[in-house]
Backbone as a chain_set.jsonl record, in Angstrom:
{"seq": "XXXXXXXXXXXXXXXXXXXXXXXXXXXXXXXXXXXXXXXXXXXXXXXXXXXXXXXXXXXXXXXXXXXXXXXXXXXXXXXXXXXXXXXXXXXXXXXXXXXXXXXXXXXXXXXXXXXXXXXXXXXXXXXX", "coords": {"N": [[3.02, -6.766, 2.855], [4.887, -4.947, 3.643], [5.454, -3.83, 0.888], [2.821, -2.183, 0.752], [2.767, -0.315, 2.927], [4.868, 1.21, 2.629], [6.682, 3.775, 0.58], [7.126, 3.034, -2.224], [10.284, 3.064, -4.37], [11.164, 2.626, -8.023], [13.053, 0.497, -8.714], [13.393, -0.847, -5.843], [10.901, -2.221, -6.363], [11.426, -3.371, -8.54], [13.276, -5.119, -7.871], [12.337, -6.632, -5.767], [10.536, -8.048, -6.913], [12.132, -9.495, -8.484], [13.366, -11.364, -6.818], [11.602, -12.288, -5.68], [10.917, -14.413, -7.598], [13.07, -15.43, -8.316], [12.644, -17.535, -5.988], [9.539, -18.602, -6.003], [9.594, -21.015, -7.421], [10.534, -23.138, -5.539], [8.646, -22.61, -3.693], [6.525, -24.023, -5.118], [7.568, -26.299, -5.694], [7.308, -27.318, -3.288], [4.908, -27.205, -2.446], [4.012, -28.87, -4.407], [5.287, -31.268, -3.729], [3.887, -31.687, -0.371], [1.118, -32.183, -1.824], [1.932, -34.48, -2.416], [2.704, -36.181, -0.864], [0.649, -36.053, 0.723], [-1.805, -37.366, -0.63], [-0.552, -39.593, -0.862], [-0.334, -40.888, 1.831], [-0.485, -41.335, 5.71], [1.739, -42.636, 6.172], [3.61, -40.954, 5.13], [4.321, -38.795, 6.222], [5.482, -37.511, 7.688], [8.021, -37.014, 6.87], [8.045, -34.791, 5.46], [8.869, -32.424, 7.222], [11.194, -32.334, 7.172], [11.703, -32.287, 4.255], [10.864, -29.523, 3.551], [12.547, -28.115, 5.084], [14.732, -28.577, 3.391], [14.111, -27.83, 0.911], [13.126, -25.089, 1.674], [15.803, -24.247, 1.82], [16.944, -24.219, -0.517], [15.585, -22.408, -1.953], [16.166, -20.281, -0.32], [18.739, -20.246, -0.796], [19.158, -19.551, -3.773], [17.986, -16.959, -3.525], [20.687, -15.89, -2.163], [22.373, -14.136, -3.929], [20.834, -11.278, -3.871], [20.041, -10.176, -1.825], [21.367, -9.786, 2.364], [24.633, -11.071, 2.875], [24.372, -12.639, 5.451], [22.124, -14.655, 4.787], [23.066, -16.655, 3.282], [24.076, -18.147, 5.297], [22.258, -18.961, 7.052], [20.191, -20.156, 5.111], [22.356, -22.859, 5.087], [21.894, -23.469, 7.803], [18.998, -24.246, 7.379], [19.167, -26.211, 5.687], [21.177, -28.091, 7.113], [19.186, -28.59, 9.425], [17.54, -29.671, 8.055], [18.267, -31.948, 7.42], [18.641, -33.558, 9.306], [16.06, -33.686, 10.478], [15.159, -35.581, 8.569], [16.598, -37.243, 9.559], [15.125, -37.987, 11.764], [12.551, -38.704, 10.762], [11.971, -41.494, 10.502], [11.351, -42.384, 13.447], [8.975, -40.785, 14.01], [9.812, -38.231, 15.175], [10.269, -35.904, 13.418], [7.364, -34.478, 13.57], [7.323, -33.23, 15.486], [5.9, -30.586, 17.745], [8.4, -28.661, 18.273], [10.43, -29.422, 17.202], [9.863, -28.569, 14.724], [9.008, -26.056, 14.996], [11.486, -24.826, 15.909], [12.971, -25.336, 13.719], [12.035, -23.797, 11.623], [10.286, -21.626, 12.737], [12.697, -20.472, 14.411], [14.607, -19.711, 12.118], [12.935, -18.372, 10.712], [13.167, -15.76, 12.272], [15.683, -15.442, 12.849], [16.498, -14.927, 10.347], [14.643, -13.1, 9.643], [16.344, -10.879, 11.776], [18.846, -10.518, 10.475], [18.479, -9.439, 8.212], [16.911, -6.952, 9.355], [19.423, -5.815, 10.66], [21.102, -5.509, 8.485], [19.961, -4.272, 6.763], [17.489, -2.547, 7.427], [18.127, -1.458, 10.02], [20.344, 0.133, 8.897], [19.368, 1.746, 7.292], [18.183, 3.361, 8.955], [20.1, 4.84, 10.461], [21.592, 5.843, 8.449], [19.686, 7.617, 7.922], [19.365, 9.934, 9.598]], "CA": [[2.66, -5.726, 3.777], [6.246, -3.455, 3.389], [5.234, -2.98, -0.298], [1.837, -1.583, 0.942], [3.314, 0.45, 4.024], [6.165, 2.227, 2.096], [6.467, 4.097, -0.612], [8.373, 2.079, -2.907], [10.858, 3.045, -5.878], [10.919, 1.269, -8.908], [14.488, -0.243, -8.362], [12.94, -1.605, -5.152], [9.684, -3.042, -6.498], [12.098, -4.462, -9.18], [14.466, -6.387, -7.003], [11.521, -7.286, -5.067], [9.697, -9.125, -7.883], [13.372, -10.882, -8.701], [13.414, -12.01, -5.505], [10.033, -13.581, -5.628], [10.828, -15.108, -9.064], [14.202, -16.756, -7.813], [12.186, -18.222, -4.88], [8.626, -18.902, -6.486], [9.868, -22.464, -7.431], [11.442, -23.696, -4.341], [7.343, -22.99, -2.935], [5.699, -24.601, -5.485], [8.026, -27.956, -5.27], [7.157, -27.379, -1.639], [3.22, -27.415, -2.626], [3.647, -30.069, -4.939], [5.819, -32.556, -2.545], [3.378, -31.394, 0.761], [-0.167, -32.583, -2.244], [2.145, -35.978, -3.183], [3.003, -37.28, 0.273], [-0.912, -36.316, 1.52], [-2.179, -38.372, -1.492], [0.417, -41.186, -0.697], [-0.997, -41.065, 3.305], [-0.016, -41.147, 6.714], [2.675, -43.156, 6.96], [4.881, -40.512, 4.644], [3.943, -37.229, 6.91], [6.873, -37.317, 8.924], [9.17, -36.678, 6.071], [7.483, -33.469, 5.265], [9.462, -31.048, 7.607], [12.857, -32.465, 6.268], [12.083, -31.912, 2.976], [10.022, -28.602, 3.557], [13.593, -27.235, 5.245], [15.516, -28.615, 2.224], [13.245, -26.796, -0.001], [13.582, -23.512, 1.879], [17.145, -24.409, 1.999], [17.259, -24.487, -1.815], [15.551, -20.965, -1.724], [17.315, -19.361, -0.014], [20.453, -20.238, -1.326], [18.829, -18.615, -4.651], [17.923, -15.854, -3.395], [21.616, -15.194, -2.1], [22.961, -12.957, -4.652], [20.052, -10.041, -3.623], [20.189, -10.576, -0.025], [22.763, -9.514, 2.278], [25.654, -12.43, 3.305], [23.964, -13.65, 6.513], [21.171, -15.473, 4.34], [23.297, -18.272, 2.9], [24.866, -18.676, 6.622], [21.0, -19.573, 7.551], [20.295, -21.417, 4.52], [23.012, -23.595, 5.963], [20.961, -23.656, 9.096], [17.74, -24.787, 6.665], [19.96, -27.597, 5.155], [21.542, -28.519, 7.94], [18.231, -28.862, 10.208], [16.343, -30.151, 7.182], [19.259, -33.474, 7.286], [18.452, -33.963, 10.912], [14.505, -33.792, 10.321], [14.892, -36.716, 7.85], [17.551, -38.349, 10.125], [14.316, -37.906, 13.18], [11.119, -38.991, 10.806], [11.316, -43.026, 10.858], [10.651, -42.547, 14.483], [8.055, -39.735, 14.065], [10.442, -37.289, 15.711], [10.321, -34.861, 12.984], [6.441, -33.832, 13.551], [7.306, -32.766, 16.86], [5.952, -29.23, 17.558], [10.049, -28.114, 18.842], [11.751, -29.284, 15.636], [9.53, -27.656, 13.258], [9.036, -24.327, 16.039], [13.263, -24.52, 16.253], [13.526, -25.114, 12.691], [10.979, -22.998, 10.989], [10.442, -20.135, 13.846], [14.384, -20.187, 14.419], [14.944, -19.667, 10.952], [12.113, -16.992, 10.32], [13.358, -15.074, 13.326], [16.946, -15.451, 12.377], [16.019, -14.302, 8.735], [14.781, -11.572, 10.235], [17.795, -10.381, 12.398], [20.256, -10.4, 9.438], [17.693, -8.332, 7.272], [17.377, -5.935, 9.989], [20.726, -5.471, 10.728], [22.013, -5.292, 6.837], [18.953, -3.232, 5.791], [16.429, -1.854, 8.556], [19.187, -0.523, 10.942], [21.824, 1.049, 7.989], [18.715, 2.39, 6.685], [17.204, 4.184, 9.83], [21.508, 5.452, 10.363], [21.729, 7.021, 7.645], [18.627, 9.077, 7.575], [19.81, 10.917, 10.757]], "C": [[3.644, -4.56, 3.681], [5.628, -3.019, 2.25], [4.045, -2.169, 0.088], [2.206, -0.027, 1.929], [4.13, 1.283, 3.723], [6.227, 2.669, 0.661], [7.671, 3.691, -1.621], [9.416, 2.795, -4.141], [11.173, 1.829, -6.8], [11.957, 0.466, -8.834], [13.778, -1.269, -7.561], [11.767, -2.546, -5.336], [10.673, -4.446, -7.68], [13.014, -5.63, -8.864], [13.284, -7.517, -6.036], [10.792, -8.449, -5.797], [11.264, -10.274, -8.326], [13.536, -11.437, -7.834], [12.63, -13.082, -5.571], [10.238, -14.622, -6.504], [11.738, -16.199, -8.605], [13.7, -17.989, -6.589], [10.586, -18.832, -4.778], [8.962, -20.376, -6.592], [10.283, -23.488, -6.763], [9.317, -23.677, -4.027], [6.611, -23.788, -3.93], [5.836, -26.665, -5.33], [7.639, -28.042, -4.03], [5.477, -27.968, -1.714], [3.179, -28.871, -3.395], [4.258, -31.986, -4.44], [4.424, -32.942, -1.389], [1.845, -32.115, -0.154], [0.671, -34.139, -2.496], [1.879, -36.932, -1.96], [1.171, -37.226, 0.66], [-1.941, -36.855, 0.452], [-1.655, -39.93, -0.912], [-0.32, -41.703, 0.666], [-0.603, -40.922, 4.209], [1.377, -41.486, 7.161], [4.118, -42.101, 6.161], [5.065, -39.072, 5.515], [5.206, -37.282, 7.314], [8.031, -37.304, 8.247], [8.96, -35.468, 5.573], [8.418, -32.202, 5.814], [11.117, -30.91, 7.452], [12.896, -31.822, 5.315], [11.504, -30.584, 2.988], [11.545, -27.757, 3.492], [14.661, -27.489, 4.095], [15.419, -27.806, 1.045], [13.485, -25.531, 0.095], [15.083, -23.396, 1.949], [17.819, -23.532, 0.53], [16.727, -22.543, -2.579], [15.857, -19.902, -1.418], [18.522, -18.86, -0.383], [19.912, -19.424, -2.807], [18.697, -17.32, -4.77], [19.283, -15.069, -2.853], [22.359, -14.168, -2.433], [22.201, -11.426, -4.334], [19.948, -10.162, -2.521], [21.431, -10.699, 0.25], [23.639, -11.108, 3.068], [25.118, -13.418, 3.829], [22.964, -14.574, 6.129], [21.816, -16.61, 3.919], [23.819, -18.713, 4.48], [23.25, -19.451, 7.164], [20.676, -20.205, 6.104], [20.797, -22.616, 4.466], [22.378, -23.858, 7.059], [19.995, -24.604, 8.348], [18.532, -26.495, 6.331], [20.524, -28.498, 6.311], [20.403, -29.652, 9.06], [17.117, -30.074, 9.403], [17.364, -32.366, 7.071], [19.058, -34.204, 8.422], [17.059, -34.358, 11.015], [14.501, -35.206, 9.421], [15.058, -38.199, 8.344], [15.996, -38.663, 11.479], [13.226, -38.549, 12.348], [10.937, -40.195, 10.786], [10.576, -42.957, 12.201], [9.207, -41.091, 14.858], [8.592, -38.109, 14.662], [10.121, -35.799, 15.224], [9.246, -34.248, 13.094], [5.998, -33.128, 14.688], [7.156, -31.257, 17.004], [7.462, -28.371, 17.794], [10.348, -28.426, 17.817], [11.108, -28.564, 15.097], [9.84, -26.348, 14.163], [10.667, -24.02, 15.65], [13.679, -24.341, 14.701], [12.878, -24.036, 11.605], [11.316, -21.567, 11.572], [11.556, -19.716, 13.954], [14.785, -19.571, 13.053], [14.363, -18.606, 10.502], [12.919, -15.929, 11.417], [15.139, -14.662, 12.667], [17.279, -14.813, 10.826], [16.134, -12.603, 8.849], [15.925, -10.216, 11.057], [18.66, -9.929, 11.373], [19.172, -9.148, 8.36], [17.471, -7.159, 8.311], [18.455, -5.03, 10.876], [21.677, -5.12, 9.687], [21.096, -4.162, 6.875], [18.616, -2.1, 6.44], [17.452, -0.376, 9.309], [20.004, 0.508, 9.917], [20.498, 2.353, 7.658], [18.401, 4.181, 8.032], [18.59, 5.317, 10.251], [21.8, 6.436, 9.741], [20.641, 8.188, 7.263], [18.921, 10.367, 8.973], [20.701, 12.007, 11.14]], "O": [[3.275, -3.386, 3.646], [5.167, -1.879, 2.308], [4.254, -1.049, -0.378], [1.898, 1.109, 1.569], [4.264, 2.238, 4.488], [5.856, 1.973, -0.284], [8.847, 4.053, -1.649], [8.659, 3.026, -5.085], [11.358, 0.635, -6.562], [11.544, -0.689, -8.934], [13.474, -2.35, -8.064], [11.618, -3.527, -4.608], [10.656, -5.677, -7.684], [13.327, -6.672, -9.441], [13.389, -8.711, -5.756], [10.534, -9.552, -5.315], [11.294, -11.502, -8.409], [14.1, -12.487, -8.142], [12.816, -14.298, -5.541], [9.775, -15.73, -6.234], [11.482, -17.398, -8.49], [14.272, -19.058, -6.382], [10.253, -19.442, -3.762], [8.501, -21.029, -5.656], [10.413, -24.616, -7.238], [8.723, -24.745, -4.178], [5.79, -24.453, -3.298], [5.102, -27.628, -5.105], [7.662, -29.208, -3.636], [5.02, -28.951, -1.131], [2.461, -29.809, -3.05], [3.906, -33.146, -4.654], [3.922, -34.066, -1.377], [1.156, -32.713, 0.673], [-0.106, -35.044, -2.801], [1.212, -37.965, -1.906], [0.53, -38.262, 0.838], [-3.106, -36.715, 0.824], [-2.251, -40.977, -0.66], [-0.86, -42.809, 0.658], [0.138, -39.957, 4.026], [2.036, -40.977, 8.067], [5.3, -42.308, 6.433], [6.057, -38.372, 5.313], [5.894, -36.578, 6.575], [9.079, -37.546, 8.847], [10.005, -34.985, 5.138], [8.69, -31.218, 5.126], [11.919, -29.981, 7.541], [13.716, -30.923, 5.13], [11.735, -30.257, 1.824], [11.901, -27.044, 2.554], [15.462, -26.58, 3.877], [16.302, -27.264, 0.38], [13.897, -24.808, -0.812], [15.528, -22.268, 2.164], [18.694, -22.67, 0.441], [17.327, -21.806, -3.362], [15.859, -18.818, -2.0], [19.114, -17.781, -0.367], [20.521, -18.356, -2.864], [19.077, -16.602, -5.695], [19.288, -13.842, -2.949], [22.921, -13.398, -1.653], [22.886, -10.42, -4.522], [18.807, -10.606, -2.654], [22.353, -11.162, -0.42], [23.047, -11.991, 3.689], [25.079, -14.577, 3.415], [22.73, -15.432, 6.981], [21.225, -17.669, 4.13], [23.887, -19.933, 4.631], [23.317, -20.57, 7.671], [21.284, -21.274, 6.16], [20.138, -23.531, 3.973], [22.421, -25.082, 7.179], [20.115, -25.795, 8.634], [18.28, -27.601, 6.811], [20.219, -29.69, 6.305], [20.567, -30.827, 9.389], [16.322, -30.903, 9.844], [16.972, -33.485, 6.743], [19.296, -35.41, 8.485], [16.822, -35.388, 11.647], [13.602, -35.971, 9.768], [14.565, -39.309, 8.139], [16.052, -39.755, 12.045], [12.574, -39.225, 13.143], [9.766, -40.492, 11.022], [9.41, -43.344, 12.276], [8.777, -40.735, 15.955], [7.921, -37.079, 14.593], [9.842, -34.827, 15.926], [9.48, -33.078, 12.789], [4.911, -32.611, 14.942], [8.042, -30.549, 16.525], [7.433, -27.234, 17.323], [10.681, -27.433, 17.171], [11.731, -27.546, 14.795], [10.874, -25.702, 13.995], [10.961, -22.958, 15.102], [14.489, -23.485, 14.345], [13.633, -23.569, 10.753], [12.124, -20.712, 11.209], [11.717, -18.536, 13.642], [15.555, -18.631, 13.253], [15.048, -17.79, 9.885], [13.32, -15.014, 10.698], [15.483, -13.61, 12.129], [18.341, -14.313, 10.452], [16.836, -11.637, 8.551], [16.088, -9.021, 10.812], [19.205, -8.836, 11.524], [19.579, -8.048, 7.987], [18.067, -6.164, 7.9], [18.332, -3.979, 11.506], [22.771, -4.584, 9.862], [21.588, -3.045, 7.035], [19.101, -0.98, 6.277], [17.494, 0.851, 9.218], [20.225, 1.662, 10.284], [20.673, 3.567, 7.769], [18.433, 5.404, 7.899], [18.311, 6.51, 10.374], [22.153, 7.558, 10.106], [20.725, 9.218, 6.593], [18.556, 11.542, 8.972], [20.654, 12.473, 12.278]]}, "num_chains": 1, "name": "protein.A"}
């Protein structure tokens, strides 16, 4: 939706596609874990939002070098949350709408903050 909304330079479309590239493989292990366990059946679901946040964990941390600081500090969050989700799914804990909401939503939200505080904000600063 930004690439559509703004008029991009090529620098920016180019960092943007390295971005994607470093973090393309983290979603597909994500797709291809999320088709193994729902082959395997019910009783593996509840390991899903562990390994989902390990995954985005593992993404993130890739994408570090083009992204500013505060992203590996929440990739730490992802890893962290994603050790706790594994430690919660024998007892079904982890499919609880609050862990994923806290770990997911928290994490998107929190994503967000640090990108508009590195980027958004410097940006809108200096045009003034």
């Amino acid at each position: 939706m930004i690439l559509l909304t703004r008029p991009s330079l090529p620098f920016q479309r180019t960092q943007t596609l390295r971005i994607l590239r470093q973090f393309l493989p983290c979603l597909l292990v994500g797709l291809t874990v999320t088709l193994a366990f729902w082959k395997a059946g019910e009783d593996t679901f509840a390991y899903l939002p562990g390994l989902w946040s390990l995954i985005f964990c593992l993404g993130s941390f890739a994408t570090t070098p083009y992204l500013p600081s505060g992203i590996g500090w929440i990739a730490l969050g992802y890893l962290i949350a994603g050790i706790v989700l594994l430690q919660l799914a024998p007892s079904g804990a982890s499919l609880s709408p609050w862990a994923m909401g806290i770990t997911f939503g928290g994490g998107h939200f929190a994503t967000a903050a640090v990108l508009y505080w590195s980027l958004e904000r410097r940006e809108n600063h200096e045009s003034r």
